[in-house]
């Protein structure tokens, strides 16, 4: 092979921020070729995908609404990934948040308590944390791989939601359809921008970004998380508890995913349905990586992923399968991981390897 | 009193349900023996499922369907191979990317067949075994791939322990630096193992769409790829135990179908959770003993290899 990778002494800052842009560019090029290959005019299709959906006030609000869950979950995952804790089950924690929040909304259905939506959100966060506590416990107590356990729990959560909307939480006047009652007005997230579906939950976005920035760069806990992830041995020597990092990462992400789930059912949906999330929990993994595990990066990446999700819905009009959104997500992540090589390595021609670097 | 016919019916569905898991987990076992964890099994199974279904539906030739399913899985696994072996990408991240990519690609190309079904691969009568008393009828109701999966397990167990190829594979997985120093091409061995794992996952996926439920639905693997990954840990990297583990999962999985026949008054949603809960349970039981896992796992598992000089 004529080319060889040589480790850099320090990560390249240019590549660190350039790699995500390169990956996005590669994804757009892939989209161009894909649309061409299936006989659509690529520029029209790309316009319909990335521009048209957000080319109006309503479109922009939908963009923010879709980026909300991705930002919140992505922030939680970024903290975990920094500590080398692999929570892949945010989707399940989101579903539990929907169930917990939904159960509270339905329990208070005829009480007319003002501000019920706040209770719904809190219940969602607690339910998400409880679900996330399972893989955290199994990892810290029994050494069980958290990737597999948290992932398995997604399917369990999915069946649990199905069980509840087919049974205990089904609308008694719903003619047997697997869905709950519509929540009462008090349980619905108050609107933030008239004429749109954007709700007050969006205010959590700037708050969470700030809080996460503070946690990661201004607290000892953030420092400990970082050290645990980058040098487990050093962290152990310094007396940082690895178990605490696992618990912290899982509870944080579980809580955020739970709130997201609750806000999803108490927001745009307004009731419990068998299908709640278009894969926010998985897309948020890409968000965390693409955003370089930094709060502002996650915020930007969440809006890109939100655009990919909304665009996928929009190009259905052109007869393009909606699954194109997931395909783009996969291509984006592969391209990002591939471009990341430039952060830690220099590409050197083999003949010149001998001098200095070997 | 549970009647014999029901028990035999459960046995048949359990053996069939276990078959895709055996294929996929055996493939992953070989990959992990070479030192790589490929979490993309779910994605590779999905592309295998859609490719196998497309060929089965259009040609009715299932040998070709499984071949194309294997090729599709192997083709996708090359993405993982390039990322991990040449671009030094974290193996977990690369595997996740493969799962997302495979899910998206299969759903995209499979859109035209979404929800369609076909006449799947038919059972064969196994001479000799089908003459056995009581259980004989089981061997008239299984298709050829059930036996192929078992043969593959035996072959892989033999190859790993008794052939030069197996020895080289294990050497690369146990200590890639030593293997490299001895003159073996770590990259080439791993690339071949990864492609083999992809092909096996593809066959497992094609089995789902061509035999078990002869239809295509996006995301139809429903976590089986992940269960296959868990099975390898559960089996402590031994092919024979992969088969036993897969049978256990097969048995648990078919409870959802046969629960009513057995008089289990448990809602189907709860029964559907069982395979996932059992996966978690066995992972906990097996991982509790950290030393045992460390001794059983290939020494270089999950570590990046960068050839020097």
XYZ file of C-alpha atoms in Angstrom:
667
model
C 0.000 0.000 0.000
C 1.537 3.338 -0.980
C -0.142 5.302 1.827
C 0.332 4.836 5.556
C -1.258 6.410 8.604
C 1.079 7.967 11.112
C -0.292 9.051 14.504
C -0.215 12.744 15.237
C 1.332 13.890 18.497
C -1.731 16.081 19.153
C -5.151 15.838 17.505
C -5.525 18.125 14.521
C -7.940 20.946 15.359
C -8.518 21.612 11.681
C -9.535 18.002 11.128
C -11.560 17.939 14.353
C -13.911 20.597 13.046
C -13.380 19.887 9.364
C -14.335 16.196 9.547
C -18.046 16.798 10.305
C -18.243 19.257 7.405
C -16.521 16.753 5.136
C -18.991 14.073 6.249
C -21.975 16.335 5.558
C -20.584 17.168 2.135
C -20.077 13.464 1.403
C -23.670 12.746 2.435
C -25.026 15.440 0.127
C -22.937 14.059 -2.744
C -24.284 10.601 -1.927
C -27.811 12.040 -2.011
C -27.143 13.628 -5.393
C -25.942 10.326 -6.864
C -28.750 8.367 -5.202
C -31.495 10.632 -6.570
C -29.858 10.494 -9.995
C -29.722 6.686 -9.801
C -33.429 6.353 -9.025
C -34.355 8.694 -11.853
C -35.188 11.897 -9.957
C -33.743 15.266 -10.850
C -31.070 15.529 -8.143
C -31.245 19.269 -7.614
C -35.035 19.278 -7.360
C -34.903 16.350 -4.964
C -32.163 17.890 -2.814
C -34.125 21.136 -2.715
C -37.255 19.237 -1.686
C -35.205 17.414 0.937
C -33.106 20.095 2.574
C -34.614 23.489 1.686
C -38.355 23.293 1.028
C -39.352 21.787 4.415
C -37.842 24.706 6.322
C -38.685 27.436 3.828
C -41.588 28.839 5.850
C -42.401 29.995 9.374
C -44.259 26.756 10.058
C -41.461 24.741 8.506
C -38.873 26.436 10.711
C -40.962 25.729 13.806
C -41.226 22.059 12.829
C -37.469 22.009 12.392
C -36.963 23.335 15.939
C -39.576 20.881 17.224
C -37.751 17.909 15.678
C -34.338 19.130 16.828
C -35.603 19.387 20.424
C -35.556 15.655 21.256
C -32.355 15.143 19.292
C -30.556 17.938 21.159
C -31.634 16.801 24.623
C -30.847 13.109 24.099
C -27.677 13.958 22.158
C -26.392 16.051 25.078
C -26.946 13.181 27.494
C -25.272 10.677 25.188
C -22.319 13.017 24.626
C -21.650 13.061 28.373
C -21.809 9.269 28.481
C -19.636 8.762 25.413
C -17.007 11.087 26.906
C -16.865 8.766 29.888
C -16.761 5.756 27.534
C -20.203 4.608 28.699
C -22.186 3.210 25.767
C -25.873 3.804 26.329
C -27.467 2.686 23.065
C -30.922 2.344 24.589
C -32.047 5.987 24.696
C -34.924 5.007 22.415
C -36.245 2.704 25.145
C -35.761 5.340 27.835
C -37.736 7.714 25.627
C -40.574 5.193 25.349
C -40.659 4.771 29.126
C -40.801 8.559 29.479
C -43.792 8.530 27.149
C -45.432 5.772 29.204
C -44.687 7.444 32.566
C -45.745 10.881 31.394
C -48.778 9.473 29.605
C -49.879 7.528 32.673
C -49.825 10.693 34.783
C -51.694 12.640 32.117
C -54.366 9.939 31.969
C -54.580 9.596 35.759
C -55.256 13.345 36.072
C -57.524 13.322 33.041
C -60.646 14.711 34.716
C -59.027 16.513 37.673
C -58.378 19.747 35.794
C -55.177 20.521 37.717
C -53.462 23.571 36.183
C -49.886 22.832 35.146
C -50.455 19.078 34.839
C -47.997 19.144 31.946
C -45.185 19.850 34.410
C -46.079 16.706 36.354
C -46.190 14.816 33.063
C -42.648 15.936 32.241
C -41.345 15.066 35.717
C -42.980 11.647 35.592
C -41.441 11.110 32.154
C -37.978 12.013 33.416
C -38.310 9.679 36.394
C -39.563 6.812 34.241
C -36.706 7.323 31.775
C -34.197 7.362 34.621
C -35.675 4.214 36.127
C -35.368 2.421 32.774
C -31.787 3.657 32.342
C -30.976 2.493 35.866
C -31.414 -1.137 34.797
C -28.404 -1.321 32.416
C -26.409 0.896 34.806
C -27.097 -1.515 37.670
C -26.375 -4.591 35.566
C -23.114 -3.064 34.372
C -21.861 -1.873 37.763
C -23.093 -4.863 39.780
C -22.766 -7.763 37.309
C -20.310 -6.464 34.696
C -22.948 -7.005 31.954
C -22.208 -5.185 28.678
C -24.359 -2.043 28.711
C -24.611 -1.866 24.913
C -26.473 -5.158 24.718
C -28.619 -4.720 27.834
C -29.693 -1.158 27.036
C -30.465 -2.203 23.468
C -32.535 -5.233 24.507
C -34.547 -2.958 26.791
C -35.668 -0.926 23.755
C -37.596 -3.940 22.486
C -38.963 -4.640 25.957
C -40.098 -1.003 26.269
C -41.700 -1.193 22.833
C -43.710 -4.281 23.848
C -44.618 -2.650 27.166
C -46.017 0.383 25.368
C -47.915 -1.921 23.014
C -49.265 -3.891 25.959
C -50.477 -0.745 27.737
C -52.151 0.930 24.765
C -53.845 -2.368 23.937
C -54.901 -2.803 27.564
C -54.750 -0.725 30.724
C -54.267 2.690 29.080
C -56.532 2.133 26.071
C -59.252 4.674 25.464
C -62.474 3.072 26.820
C -64.449 5.005 24.188
C -61.927 4.349 21.445
C -63.758 1.501 19.662
C -60.906 -0.844 20.591
C -58.201 1.062 18.713
C -54.791 0.676 20.374
C -54.480 4.256 21.593
C -55.169 6.172 24.798
C -57.657 8.985 25.396
C -56.649 12.408 24.169
C -54.973 14.148 27.116
C -56.829 16.944 28.888
C -55.882 20.529 27.985
C -53.957 20.930 31.277
C -51.680 18.016 30.391
C -50.779 19.357 26.951
C -47.547 21.344 26.588
C -48.500 25.052 26.278
C -47.871 26.548 22.867
C -44.861 28.789 22.381
C -45.496 30.234 18.943
C -49.024 30.680 17.670
C -49.881 28.997 14.399
C -47.228 26.338 14.993
C -46.819 23.183 17.068
C -43.757 24.533 18.893
C -44.312 24.224 22.661
C -42.669 25.533 25.838
C -40.567 22.388 26.080
C -38.297 23.979 23.512
C -37.057 26.352 26.228
C -35.162 23.365 27.614
C -32.865 23.422 24.560
C -30.833 26.549 25.456
C -31.028 25.641 29.154
C -29.711 22.123 28.618
C -26.914 23.282 26.302
C -25.760 25.801 28.915
C -26.066 23.320 31.768
C -24.099 20.707 29.864
C -21.396 23.194 28.950
C -21.132 24.142 32.628
C -21.024 20.505 33.745
C -18.386 19.457 31.249
C -16.032 22.423 31.393
C -16.552 24.042 34.781
C -17.057 21.229 37.289
C -14.909 18.519 38.802
C -17.509 15.936 37.807
C -17.110 16.905 34.166
C -13.355 16.555 34.503
C -13.742 13.137 36.114
C -16.066 11.998 33.313
C -13.520 13.058 30.735
C -10.595 11.376 32.475
C -12.567 8.136 32.986
C -13.239 7.999 29.269
C -9.811 8.923 27.986
C -7.582 7.215 30.527
C -9.407 4.687 32.668
C -6.198 3.709 34.428
C -5.366 7.282 35.406
C -8.928 7.799 36.611
C -8.741 4.705 38.803
C -5.362 5.827 40.181
C -6.796 9.247 40.998
C -9.584 7.515 42.887
C -12.401 8.458 40.490
C -15.146 5.882 40.775
C -15.894 4.307 37.395
C -19.214 3.081 38.743
C -20.320 6.594 39.586
C -19.555 7.674 36.032
C -21.681 4.851 34.650
C -24.580 5.765 36.924
C -24.269 9.474 36.187
C -24.172 8.931 32.417
C -27.147 6.604 32.387
C -29.341 8.610 34.777
C -28.631 11.842 32.914
C -29.419 10.427 29.478
C -32.365 8.431 30.829
C -33.826 11.548 32.431
C -33.398 13.639 29.288
C -34.767 10.888 27.031
C -37.671 10.436 29.453
C -38.571 14.122 29.359
C -38.381 13.983 25.572
C -40.745 11.016 25.497
C -43.213 12.747 27.821
C -43.071 15.973 25.800
C -43.578 14.032 22.599
C -46.883 12.514 23.805
C -47.981 15.659 25.670
C -46.862 17.854 22.783
C -47.503 17.208 19.103
C -49.153 13.803 19.638
C -51.486 14.508 22.575
C -52.134 10.867 23.447
C -50.346 7.533 23.814
C -49.958 5.599 20.554
C -48.137 2.317 19.811
C -45.586 4.304 17.772
C -44.137 7.360 19.490
C -40.680 8.070 18.109
C -39.258 8.009 14.581
C -35.966 6.712 15.992
C -34.865 9.813 17.924
C -32.842 7.641 20.293
C -30.750 6.216 17.452
C -30.394 9.483 15.522
C -29.166 11.091 18.751
C -26.169 8.721 18.721
C -25.141 10.267 15.407
C -25.853 13.711 16.837
C -23.444 13.111 19.724
C -20.639 11.894 17.452
C -21.201 14.528 14.779
C -21.284 17.237 17.459
C -17.877 16.095 18.723
C -19.422 15.384 22.144
C -19.495 19.128 22.822
C -22.687 21.000 23.808
C -22.670 23.512 20.961
C -21.625 20.827 18.493
C -24.544 18.671 19.612
C -26.919 21.608 19.155
C -25.758 22.124 15.565
C -25.683 18.409 14.759
C -29.195 17.941 16.155
C -30.508 20.534 13.721
C -28.800 18.775 10.829
C -30.230 15.411 11.828
C -33.645 17.034 12.318
C -33.393 18.314 8.754
C -32.585 14.790 7.548
C -35.656 13.426 9.375
C -38.066 16.114 8.120
C -36.639 16.033 4.597
C -37.229 12.296 4.418
C -40.929 12.913 5.084
C -41.031 15.635 2.474
C -39.461 13.758 -0.461
C -42.172 11.117 -0.182
C -44.111 13.505 -2.424
C -41.559 12.729 -5.137
C -42.166 9.025 -4.639
C -38.909 8.514 -2.734
C -39.215 5.973 0.105
C -39.216 7.652 3.529
C -36.467 5.204 4.532
C -34.102 7.500 2.634
C -33.800 9.414 5.927
C -32.321 6.410 7.705
C -30.087 5.686 4.721
C -28.728 9.242 4.874
C -28.154 8.864 8.613
C -26.123 5.713 8.018
C -24.083 7.300 5.244
C -23.484 10.387 7.376
C -22.219 8.348 10.321
C -19.983 6.165 8.136
C -18.574 9.248 6.403
C -17.983 10.950 9.747
C -16.185 7.960 11.246
C -14.094 7.648 8.095
C -13.136 11.349 8.060
C -12.247 11.143 11.739
C -9.091 9.294 10.807
C -7.637 12.683 9.835
C -7.992 13.952 13.398
C -5.559 11.502 14.948
C -3.453 10.439 11.972
C -1.470 11.984 9.200
C -1.552 10.312 5.812
C 2.007 9.768 4.660
C 3.388 8.235 1.488
C 5.178 5.031 2.391
C 8.501 5.993 0.837
C 8.845 8.965 3.184
C 7.927 7.075 6.334
C 11.497 6.353 7.412
C 12.487 9.873 8.337
C 11.463 11.078 11.773
C 8.087 9.444 12.233
C 8.644 5.689 12.425
C -52.037 -32.912 29.773
C -50.051 -31.403 26.923
C -50.382 -33.494 23.798
C -47.458 -34.802 21.774
C -48.505 -33.032 18.573
C -48.222 -29.645 20.283
C -44.810 -30.465 21.768
C -43.560 -31.548 18.346
C -44.981 -28.394 16.746
C -43.139 -26.283 19.330
C -39.959 -28.235 18.673
C -40.231 -27.608 14.934
C -40.804 -23.870 15.317
C -38.058 -23.579 17.930
C -35.528 -25.293 15.631
C -36.541 -23.022 12.763
C -36.450 -19.868 14.894
C -32.986 -20.800 16.168
C -31.547 -21.244 12.667
C -30.996 -17.571 11.692
C -29.468 -16.978 15.124
C -27.067 -19.901 14.605
C -25.918 -18.544 11.240
C -25.487 -14.962 12.433
C -23.875 -15.876 15.764
C -21.434 -18.330 14.157
C -20.372 -15.579 11.766
C -19.914 -13.131 14.622
C -17.992 -15.780 16.556
C -15.460 -16.099 13.739
C -15.158 -12.298 13.528
C -14.579 -12.040 17.271
C -12.092 -14.927 17.201
C -10.079 -12.739 14.820
C -10.164 -9.928 17.372
C -12.979 -7.655 16.134
C -16.420 -6.976 17.596
C -18.858 -6.207 14.797
C -22.046 -4.773 16.305
C -23.483 -4.403 12.807
C -24.977 -7.912 12.670
C -28.506 -6.485 12.742
C -27.779 -4.330 9.690
C -26.094 -7.163 7.779
C -29.021 -9.489 8.521
C -31.443 -6.888 7.175
C -29.654 -6.454 3.854
C -29.391 -10.247 3.619
C -33.115 -10.519 4.315
C -34.156 -8.038 1.642
C -31.715 -9.390 -0.945
C -32.728 -12.994 -0.273
C -36.397 -12.088 -0.447
C -35.987 -10.253 -3.742
C -34.276 -13.241 -5.346
C -36.631 -15.801 -3.804
C -39.661 -13.853 -4.997
C -38.464 -13.232 -8.545
C -36.720 -16.548 -9.296
C -38.096 -19.037 -6.758
C -34.554 -20.351 -6.559
C -33.673 -20.430 -2.887
C -30.087 -21.612 -3.303
C -29.545 -18.436 -5.278
C -31.518 -16.428 -2.697
C -29.242 -17.539 0.133
C -26.155 -16.935 -2.008
C -27.236 -13.400 -2.826
C -28.228 -12.814 0.812
C -24.742 -13.905 1.841
C -23.157 -11.615 -0.753
C -25.260 -8.670 0.428
C -24.243 -9.236 4.051
C -20.602 -9.623 3.071
C -20.715 -6.495 0.915
C -22.026 -4.430 3.817
C -19.460 -5.914 6.192
C -16.709 -4.541 3.941
C -17.724 -1.046 5.067
C -17.014 -2.122 8.629
C -13.779 -3.769 7.548
C -12.465 -0.642 5.852
C -13.477 1.608 8.758
C -11.963 -0.582 11.442
C -8.927 -2.090 9.722
C -7.724 0.779 7.568
C -9.169 3.896 9.175
C -8.691 2.897 12.834
C -12.315 3.656 13.721
C -13.630 2.553 17.116
C -15.175 -0.894 16.575
C -18.345 -0.187 18.539
C -18.997 3.011 16.615
C -18.338 1.328 13.260
C -20.712 -1.519 14.138
C -23.465 0.890 15.144
C -22.967 2.773 11.894
C -23.346 -0.504 10.017
C -26.596 -1.282 11.815
C -28.038 2.123 10.939
C -26.742 1.964 7.354
C -27.999 -1.589 6.800
C -31.401 -0.765 8.282
C -31.706 2.301 6.051
C -30.431 0.655 2.878
C -32.659 -2.413 3.277
C -35.746 -0.321 4.028
C -34.990 1.950 1.070
C -34.493 -0.777 -1.518
C -37.125 -3.032 0.046
C -39.862 -0.393 -0.169
C -41.278 -1.979 -3.364
C -41.734 -5.352 -1.637
C -42.854 -4.005 1.741
C -45.436 -6.398 3.198
C -45.380 -8.771 0.196
C -45.184 -12.471 0.864
C -44.241 -15.525 -1.155
C -44.158 -19.299 -1.015
C -41.040 -19.852 1.034
C -38.471 -22.624 1.084
C -40.269 -25.940 1.677
C -39.351 -28.624 4.234
C -37.534 -31.792 3.222
C -37.929 -35.291 4.571
C -34.746 -36.461 6.234
C -34.177 -40.106 5.314
C -33.633 -42.312 8.346
C -34.420 -39.739 11.003
C -37.988 -39.349 9.764
C -38.582 -43.050 10.492
C -37.897 -42.589 14.203
C -40.780 -43.300 16.553
C -42.673 -40.314 18.060
C -40.247 -37.578 16.959
C -39.912 -38.814 13.370
C -42.449 -36.313 12.040
C -40.195 -33.438 13.162
C -37.701 -34.455 10.478
C -40.317 -34.163 7.755
C -41.130 -30.586 8.691
C -37.695 -28.955 8.674
C -36.027 -27.348 5.682
C -32.499 -28.070 4.536
C -31.029 -24.872 6.020
C -31.729 -26.080 9.572
C -29.282 -28.922 8.927
C -26.862 -26.676 7.048
C -26.663 -24.416 10.128
C -25.750 -27.387 12.336
C -23.205 -28.622 9.820
C -21.710 -25.122 9.722
C -21.352 -25.147 13.508
C -19.558 -28.496 13.417
C -17.354 -27.371 10.543
C -16.381 -24.109 12.240
C -15.656 -25.872 15.543
C -13.438 -28.326 13.683
C -11.735 -25.644 11.599
C -10.973 -23.466 14.619
C -9.394 -26.268 16.611
C -7.946 -28.608 14.031
C -6.818 -26.643 10.986
C -3.968 -24.299 10.224
C -6.462 -21.657 9.104
C -8.193 -21.838 12.487
C -4.890 -21.606 14.297
C -3.869 -18.513 12.352
C -7.278 -16.934 13.000
C -7.009 -17.593 16.721
C -3.424 -16.352 16.836
C -4.451 -13.085 15.223
C -7.320 -12.704 17.682
C -5.343 -13.637 20.767
C -2.359 -11.395 20.152
C -2.194 -9.429 16.940
C 1.294 -8.082 17.570
C 2.769 -11.553 17.987
C 0.878 -12.844 14.955
C 2.164 -9.903 12.955
C 5.719 -10.544 14.140
C 5.367 -14.172 13.046
C 4.607 -12.940 9.549
C 0.831 -13.391 9.379
C -1.137 -10.610 7.761
C -3.412 -9.471 10.584
C -5.340 -7.155 8.285
C -5.941 -9.821 5.636
C -7.059 -12.442 8.159
C -9.414 -10.010 9.864
C -10.807 -8.747 6.584
C -11.605 -12.315 5.541
C -13.171 -13.068 8.932
C -15.296 -9.920 8.765
C -16.529 -10.785 5.259
C -17.326 -14.320 6.421
C -19.257 -12.914 9.364
C -21.173 -10.642 6.992
C -22.028 -13.540 4.693
C -23.281 -15.657 7.607
C -25.391 -12.779 8.938
C -26.748 -12.323 5.402
C -27.745 -15.992 5.244
C -29.409 -15.672 8.646
C -31.349 -12.659 7.407
C -32.336 -14.440 4.184
C -33.587 -17.363 6.285
C -35.977 -15.001 8.067
C -37.436 -13.583 4.857
C -37.359 -16.817 2.823
C -38.408 -19.428 5.396
C -39.691 -18.295 8.779
C -42.044 -15.557 7.613
C -41.670 -15.672 3.870
C -42.233 -11.951 3.471
C -40.346 -8.684 3.672
C -41.058 -5.994 6.256
C -38.532 -3.287 7.035
C -36.726 -3.880 10.313
C -38.054 -7.455 10.365
C -35.004 -8.803 12.224
C -36.368 -7.094 15.364
C -33.136 -7.264 17.357
C -32.077 -10.798 16.344
C -28.728 -9.450 15.177
C -28.106 -8.085 18.653
C -29.233 -11.336 20.238
C -26.691 -13.089 17.990
C -23.946 -10.830 19.350
C -25.071 -11.623 22.899
C -25.129 -15.339 22.046
C -21.413 -15.290 21.256
C -20.651 -13.950 24.730
C -23.162 -16.358 26.243
C -21.459 -19.244 24.411
C -18.048 -18.054 25.669
C -16.819 -18.129 22.042
C -17.542 -21.845 21.509
C -19.531 -22.905 18.381
C -21.284 -25.830 20.075
C -22.627 -23.613 22.812
C -23.812 -21.116 20.196
C -26.135 -23.835 18.904
C -27.391 -24.701 22.378
C -27.924 -21.035 23.168
C -29.781 -20.459 19.912
C -32.081 -23.408 20.632
C -32.845 -21.946 24.040
C -33.733 -18.631 22.420
C -35.740 -20.414 19.749
C -37.763 -22.125 22.438
C -38.358 -18.899 24.351
C -39.261 -16.994 21.188
C -41.937 -19.416 20.009
C -43.781 -19.141 23.320
C -45.469 -16.094 21.829
C -46.959 -18.259 19.068
C -47.699 -21.350 21.140
C -48.473 -19.667 24.472
C -52.216 -20.008 24.005
C -51.932 -23.650 22.962
C -50.038 -24.341 26.156
C -52.767 -22.618 28.154
C -50.504 -19.761 29.253
C -52.789 -16.884 30.253
C -50.088 -14.286 29.537
C -50.739 -11.442 27.077
C -48.855 -11.801 23.796
C -46.994 -8.511 24.295
C -45.520 -9.839 27.518
C -44.536 -13.137 25.870
C -42.923 -11.143 23.065
C -40.611 -9.529 25.644
C -39.267 -12.916 26.708
C -36.397 -13.374 24.197
C -35.029 -9.937 25.078
C -35.417 -10.448 28.818
C -33.792 -13.878 28.590
C -30.896 -12.324 26.649
C -30.360 -9.828 29.447
C -30.650 -12.558 32.060
C -28.094 -14.876 30.466
C -25.733 -11.962 29.831
C -25.900 -11.100 33.511
C -25.355 -14.710 34.564
C -22.388 -15.186 32.261
C -20.773 -11.758 32.786
C -20.973 -11.946 36.581
C -17.769 -13.925 36.544
C -15.451 -11.313 35.024
C -12.419 -13.593 35.147
C -14.163 -16.306 33.192
C -15.100 -13.867 30.441
C -11.594 -12.456 30.335
C -10.100 -15.922 29.986
C -12.573 -17.035 27.324
C -12.500 -13.872 25.192
C -9.858 -13.528 22.466
C -6.966 -11.510 23.886
C -6.957 -8.746 21.272
C -10.765 -8.449 21.114
C -11.833 -4.883 20.416
C -8.310 -3.512 20.193
C -7.170 -1.583 17.134
C -4.239 -2.919 15.160
C -1.927 -0.553 13.330
C 0.814 -2.298 11.395
C 4.226 -0.844 12.115
C 6.774 -0.843 9.317
